[in-house]
Tab-separated table of C-alpha atoms in Angstrom:
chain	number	residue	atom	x	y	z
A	3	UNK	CA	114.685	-137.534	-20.563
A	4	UNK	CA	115.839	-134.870	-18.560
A	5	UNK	CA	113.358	-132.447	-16.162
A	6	UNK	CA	113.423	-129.601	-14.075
A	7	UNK	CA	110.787	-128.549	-11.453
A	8	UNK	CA	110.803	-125.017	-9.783
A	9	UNK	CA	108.105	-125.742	-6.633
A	10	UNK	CA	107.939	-122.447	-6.195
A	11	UNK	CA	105.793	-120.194	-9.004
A	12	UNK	CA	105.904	-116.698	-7.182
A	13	UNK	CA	108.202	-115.204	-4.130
A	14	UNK	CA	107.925	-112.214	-2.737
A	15	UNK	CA	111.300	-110.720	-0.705
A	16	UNK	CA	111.976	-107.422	0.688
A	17	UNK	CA	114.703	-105.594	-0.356
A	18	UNK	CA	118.253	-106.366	1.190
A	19	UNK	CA	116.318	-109.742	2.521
A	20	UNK	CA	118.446	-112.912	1.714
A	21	UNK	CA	117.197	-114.784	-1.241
A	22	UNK	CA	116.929	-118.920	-2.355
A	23	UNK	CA	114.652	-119.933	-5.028
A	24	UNK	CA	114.264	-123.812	-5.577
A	25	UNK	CA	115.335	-126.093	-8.194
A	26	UNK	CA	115.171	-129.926	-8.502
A	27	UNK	CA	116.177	-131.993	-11.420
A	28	UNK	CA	115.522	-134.927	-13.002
A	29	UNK	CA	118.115	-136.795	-14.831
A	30	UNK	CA	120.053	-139.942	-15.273
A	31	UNK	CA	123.379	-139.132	-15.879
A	32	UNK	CA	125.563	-136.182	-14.517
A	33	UNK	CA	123.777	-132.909	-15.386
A	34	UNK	CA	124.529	-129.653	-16.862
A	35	UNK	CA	122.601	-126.939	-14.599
A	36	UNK	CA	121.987	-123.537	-15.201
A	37	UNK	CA	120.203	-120.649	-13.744
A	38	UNK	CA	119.013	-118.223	-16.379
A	39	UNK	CA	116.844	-114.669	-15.750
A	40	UNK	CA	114.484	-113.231	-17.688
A	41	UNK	CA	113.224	-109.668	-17.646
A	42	UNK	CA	110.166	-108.128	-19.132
A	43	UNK	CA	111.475	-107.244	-22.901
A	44	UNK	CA	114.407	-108.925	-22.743
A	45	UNK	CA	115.841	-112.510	-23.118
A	46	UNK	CA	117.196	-114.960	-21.034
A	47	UNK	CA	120.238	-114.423	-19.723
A	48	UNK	CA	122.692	-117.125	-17.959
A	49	UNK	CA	123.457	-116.431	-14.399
A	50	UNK	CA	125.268	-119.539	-13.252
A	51	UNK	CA	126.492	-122.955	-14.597
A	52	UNK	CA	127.563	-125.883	-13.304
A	53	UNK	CA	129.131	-129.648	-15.033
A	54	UNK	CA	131.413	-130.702	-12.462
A	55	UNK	CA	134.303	-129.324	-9.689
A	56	UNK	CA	132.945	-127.479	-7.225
A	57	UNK	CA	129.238	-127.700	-5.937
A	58	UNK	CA	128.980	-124.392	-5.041
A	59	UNK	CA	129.288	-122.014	-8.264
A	60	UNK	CA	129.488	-118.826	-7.991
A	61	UNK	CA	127.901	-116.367	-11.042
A	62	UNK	CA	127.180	-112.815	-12.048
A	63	UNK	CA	125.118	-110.033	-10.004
A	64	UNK	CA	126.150	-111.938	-6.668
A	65	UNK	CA	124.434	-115.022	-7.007
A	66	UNK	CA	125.725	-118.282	-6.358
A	67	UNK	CA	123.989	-121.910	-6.188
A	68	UNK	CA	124.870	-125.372	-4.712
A	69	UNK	CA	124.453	-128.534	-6.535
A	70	UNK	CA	123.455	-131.382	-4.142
A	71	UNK	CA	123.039	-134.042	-5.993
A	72	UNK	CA	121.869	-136.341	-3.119
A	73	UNK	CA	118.679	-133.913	-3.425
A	74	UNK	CA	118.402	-133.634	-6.847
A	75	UNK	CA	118.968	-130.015	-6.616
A	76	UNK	CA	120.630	-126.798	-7.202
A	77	UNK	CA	119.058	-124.024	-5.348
A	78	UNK	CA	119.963	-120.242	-6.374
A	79	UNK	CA	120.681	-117.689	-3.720
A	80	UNK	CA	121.309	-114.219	-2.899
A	81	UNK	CA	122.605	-112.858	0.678
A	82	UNK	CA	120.976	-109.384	-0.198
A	83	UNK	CA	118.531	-109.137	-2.974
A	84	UNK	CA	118.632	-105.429	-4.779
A	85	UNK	CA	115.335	-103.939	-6.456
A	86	UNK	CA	116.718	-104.565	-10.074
A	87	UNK	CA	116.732	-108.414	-9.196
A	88	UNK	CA	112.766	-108.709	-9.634
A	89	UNK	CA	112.668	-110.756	-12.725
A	90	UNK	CA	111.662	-114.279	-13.739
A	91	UNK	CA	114.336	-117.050	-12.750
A	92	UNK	CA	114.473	-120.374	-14.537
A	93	UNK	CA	116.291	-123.399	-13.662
A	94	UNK	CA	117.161	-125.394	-17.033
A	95	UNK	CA	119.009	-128.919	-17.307
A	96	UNK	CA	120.439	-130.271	-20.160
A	97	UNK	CA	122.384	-133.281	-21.866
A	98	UNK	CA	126.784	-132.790	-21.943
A	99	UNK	CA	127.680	-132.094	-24.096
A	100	UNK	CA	125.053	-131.920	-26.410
A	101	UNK	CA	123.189	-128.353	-26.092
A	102	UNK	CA	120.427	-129.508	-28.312
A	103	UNK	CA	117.121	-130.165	-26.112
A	104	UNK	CA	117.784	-127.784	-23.279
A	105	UNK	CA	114.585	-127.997	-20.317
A	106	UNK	CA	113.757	-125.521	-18.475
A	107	UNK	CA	111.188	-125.044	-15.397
A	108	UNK	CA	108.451	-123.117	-15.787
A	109	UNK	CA	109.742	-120.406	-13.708
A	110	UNK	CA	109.813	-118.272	-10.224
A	111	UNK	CA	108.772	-114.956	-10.475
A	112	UNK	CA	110.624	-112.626	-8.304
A	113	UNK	CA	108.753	-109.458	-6.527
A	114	UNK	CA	111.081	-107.211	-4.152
A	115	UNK	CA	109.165	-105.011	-1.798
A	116	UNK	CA	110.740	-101.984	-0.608
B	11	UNK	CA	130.392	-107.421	-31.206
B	12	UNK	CA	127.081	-107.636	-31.950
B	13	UNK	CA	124.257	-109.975	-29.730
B	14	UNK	CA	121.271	-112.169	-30.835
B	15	UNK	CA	118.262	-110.048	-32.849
B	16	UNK	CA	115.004	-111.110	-33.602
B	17	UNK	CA	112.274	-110.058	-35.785
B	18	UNK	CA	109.494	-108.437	-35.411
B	19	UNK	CA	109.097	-107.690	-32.124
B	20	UNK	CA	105.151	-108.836	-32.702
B	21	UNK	CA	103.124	-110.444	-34.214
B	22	UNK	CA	99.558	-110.615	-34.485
B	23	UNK	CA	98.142	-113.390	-37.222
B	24	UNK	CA	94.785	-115.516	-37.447
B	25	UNK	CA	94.107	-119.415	-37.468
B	26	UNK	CA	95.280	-121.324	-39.975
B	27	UNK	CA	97.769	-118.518	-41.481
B	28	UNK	CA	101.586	-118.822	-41.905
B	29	UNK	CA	104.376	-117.032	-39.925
B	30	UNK	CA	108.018	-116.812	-40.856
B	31	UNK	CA	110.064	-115.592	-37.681
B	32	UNK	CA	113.788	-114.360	-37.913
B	33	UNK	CA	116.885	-114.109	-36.345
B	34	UNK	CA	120.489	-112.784	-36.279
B	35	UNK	CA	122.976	-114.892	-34.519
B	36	UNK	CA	125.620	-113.406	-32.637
B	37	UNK	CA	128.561	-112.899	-34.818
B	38	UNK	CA	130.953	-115.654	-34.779
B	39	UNK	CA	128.044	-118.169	-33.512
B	40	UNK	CA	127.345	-121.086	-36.084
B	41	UNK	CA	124.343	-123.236	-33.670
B	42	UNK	CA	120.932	-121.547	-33.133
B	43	UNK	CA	117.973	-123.218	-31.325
B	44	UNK	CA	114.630	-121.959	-31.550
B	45	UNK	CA	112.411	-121.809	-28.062
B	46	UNK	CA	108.862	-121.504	-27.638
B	47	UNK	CA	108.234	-120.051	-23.846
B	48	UNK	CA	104.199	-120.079	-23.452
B	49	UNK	CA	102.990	-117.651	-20.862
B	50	UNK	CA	103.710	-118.787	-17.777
B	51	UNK	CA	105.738	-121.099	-18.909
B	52	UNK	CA	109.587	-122.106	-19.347
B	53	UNK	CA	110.590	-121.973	-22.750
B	54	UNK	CA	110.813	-125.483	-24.772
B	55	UNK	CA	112.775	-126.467	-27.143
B	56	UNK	CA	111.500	-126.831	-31.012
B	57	UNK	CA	114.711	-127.111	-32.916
B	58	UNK	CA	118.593	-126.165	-33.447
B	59	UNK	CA	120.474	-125.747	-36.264
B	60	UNK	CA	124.343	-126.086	-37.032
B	61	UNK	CA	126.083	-125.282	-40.140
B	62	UNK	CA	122.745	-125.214	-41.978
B	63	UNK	CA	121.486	-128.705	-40.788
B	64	UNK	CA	118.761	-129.619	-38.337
B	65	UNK	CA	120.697	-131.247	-35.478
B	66	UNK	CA	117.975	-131.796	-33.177
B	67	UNK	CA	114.472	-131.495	-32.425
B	68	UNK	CA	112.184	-131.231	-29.732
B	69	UNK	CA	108.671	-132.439	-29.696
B	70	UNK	CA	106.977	-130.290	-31.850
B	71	UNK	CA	104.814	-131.269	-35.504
B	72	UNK	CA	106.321	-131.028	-38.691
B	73	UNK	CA	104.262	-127.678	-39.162
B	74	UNK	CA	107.231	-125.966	-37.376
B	75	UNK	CA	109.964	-125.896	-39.429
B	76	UNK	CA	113.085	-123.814	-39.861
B	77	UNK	CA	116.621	-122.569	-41.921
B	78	UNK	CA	119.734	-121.767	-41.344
B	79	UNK	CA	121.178	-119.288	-44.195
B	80	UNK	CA	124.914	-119.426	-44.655
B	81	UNK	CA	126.050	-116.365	-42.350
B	82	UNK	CA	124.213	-118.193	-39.443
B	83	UNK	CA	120.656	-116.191	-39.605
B	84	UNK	CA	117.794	-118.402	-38.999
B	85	UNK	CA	113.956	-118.804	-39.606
B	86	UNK	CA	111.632	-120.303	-37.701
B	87	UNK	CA	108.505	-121.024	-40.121
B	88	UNK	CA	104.898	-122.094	-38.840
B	89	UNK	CA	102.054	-123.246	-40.750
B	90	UNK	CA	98.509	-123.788	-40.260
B	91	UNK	CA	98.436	-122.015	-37.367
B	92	UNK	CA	96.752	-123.057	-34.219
B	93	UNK	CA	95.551	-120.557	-31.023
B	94	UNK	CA	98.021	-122.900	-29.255
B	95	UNK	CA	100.933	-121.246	-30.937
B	96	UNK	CA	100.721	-117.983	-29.448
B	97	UNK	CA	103.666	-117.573	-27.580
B	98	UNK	CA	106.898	-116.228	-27.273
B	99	UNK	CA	109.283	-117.615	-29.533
B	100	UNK	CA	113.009	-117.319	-28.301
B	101	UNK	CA	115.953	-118.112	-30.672
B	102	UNK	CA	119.632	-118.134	-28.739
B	103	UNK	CA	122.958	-118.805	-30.656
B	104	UNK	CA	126.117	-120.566	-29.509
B	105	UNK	CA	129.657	-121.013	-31.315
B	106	UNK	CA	129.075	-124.445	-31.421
B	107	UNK	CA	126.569	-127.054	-30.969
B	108	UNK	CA	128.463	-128.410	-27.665
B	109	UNK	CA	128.720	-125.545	-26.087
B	110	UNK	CA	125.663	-124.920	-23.990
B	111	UNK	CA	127.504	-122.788	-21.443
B	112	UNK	CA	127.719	-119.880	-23.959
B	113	UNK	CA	124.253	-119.922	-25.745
B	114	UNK	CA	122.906	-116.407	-25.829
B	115	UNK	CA	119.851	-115.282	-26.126
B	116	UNK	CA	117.578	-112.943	-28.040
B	117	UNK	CA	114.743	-111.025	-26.698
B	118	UNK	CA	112.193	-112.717	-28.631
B	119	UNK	CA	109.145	-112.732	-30.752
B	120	UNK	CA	105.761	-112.390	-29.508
B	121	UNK	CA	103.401	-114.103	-31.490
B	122	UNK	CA	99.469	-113.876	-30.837
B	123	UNK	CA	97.107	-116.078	-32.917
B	124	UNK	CA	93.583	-115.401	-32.800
């Protein structure tokens, strides 16, 4: 079955500091990635995708991510990280098509210093 | 358009007691999983539902249990239970069982079990 690991459980940035939060993946077949972020009170909402095409997706609030799959990975980044992105981030793999049984990592927690 | 509602916000029960969790798909959206995110944890997935039919589990006892009604709300039903369960329990809706790209997500149910 399909598995995600996030090495890294908290990172601290400053603001306007360039971001890149980890994400390896375990799976036998070609994956379906996502990056997904969770605020306090609220649920998780998708950032990125990626299936197939390009390795380098782009997604919503200026975050993109890279799929190597060489590495197993697909790392999220940010050029300049803003306040409002301190949040949790989780990286989540699942089956294609099939949506049922959806993993997710256990998370990176995001603090931004001013 | 409406998004993904849950209900209640919290919920506070003792060992061995039942719980009956709900939620309000997005409009249009026939597929809704149920997550349970421990703290500190990602969330993992207990079950989905399309068209009123279990179409997938995850590993989780037959004490968890859910419904679909016919306008797509769901219920996510525990028994017995167990200081284990506390949690939050996440249920996200998608038009269609295939399409993981565009499941959405609703801010969840905190459940503590003492």
């Amino acid at each position: 079955a399909q598995s995600v690991t996030q090495p890294d459980i908290h990172i601290t940035v400053s603001e306007g500091a360039s971001l890149e939060l980890r994400c390896n993946y375990s799976y036998g077949a070609t994956p379906y990635l996502f990056w997904y972020v969770q605020s306090p009170g609220q649920g998780l909402q998708l950032l990125l995708k990626y299936f197939s095409g390009d390795t380098l997706v782009q997604g919503i609030k200026g975050f993109e991510a890279e799929f190597k799959r060489s590495q197993s990975s697909f790392n999220l980044r940010k050029p300049s990280v803003h306040w409002s992105d301190a949040a949790e981030y989780f990286c989540a793999v699942a089956a294609y098509p099939n949506n049922n049984d959806m993993r997710f990592g256990a998370g990176t927690r995001l603090t931004v210093k001013p | 358009e409406t998004g993904v509602t849950q209900s209640p916000t919290h919920l506070i029960k003792t060992r061995g007691q039942q719980v009956t969790l709900r939620c309000s798909s997005q409009s249009g959206h026939n597929t809704v999983s149920w997550y349970q995110q421990a703290l500190g944890q990602g969330p993992q997935f207990i079950f989905q539902y399309y068209r009123e039919e279990e179409n997938g589990r995850g590993n989780f006892p037959p004490r968890f249990s859910g419904l679909q009604f016919p306008n797509y709300s769901s219920e996510l039903n525990v028994n017995a239970l167990e200081l284990d369960d506390s949690a939050l329990y996440l249920c996200a809706s998608s038009p269609s069982a295939g399409d993981t790209d565009t499941q959405y997500f609703g801010p969840g149910t905190r459940l503590t079990v003492l």
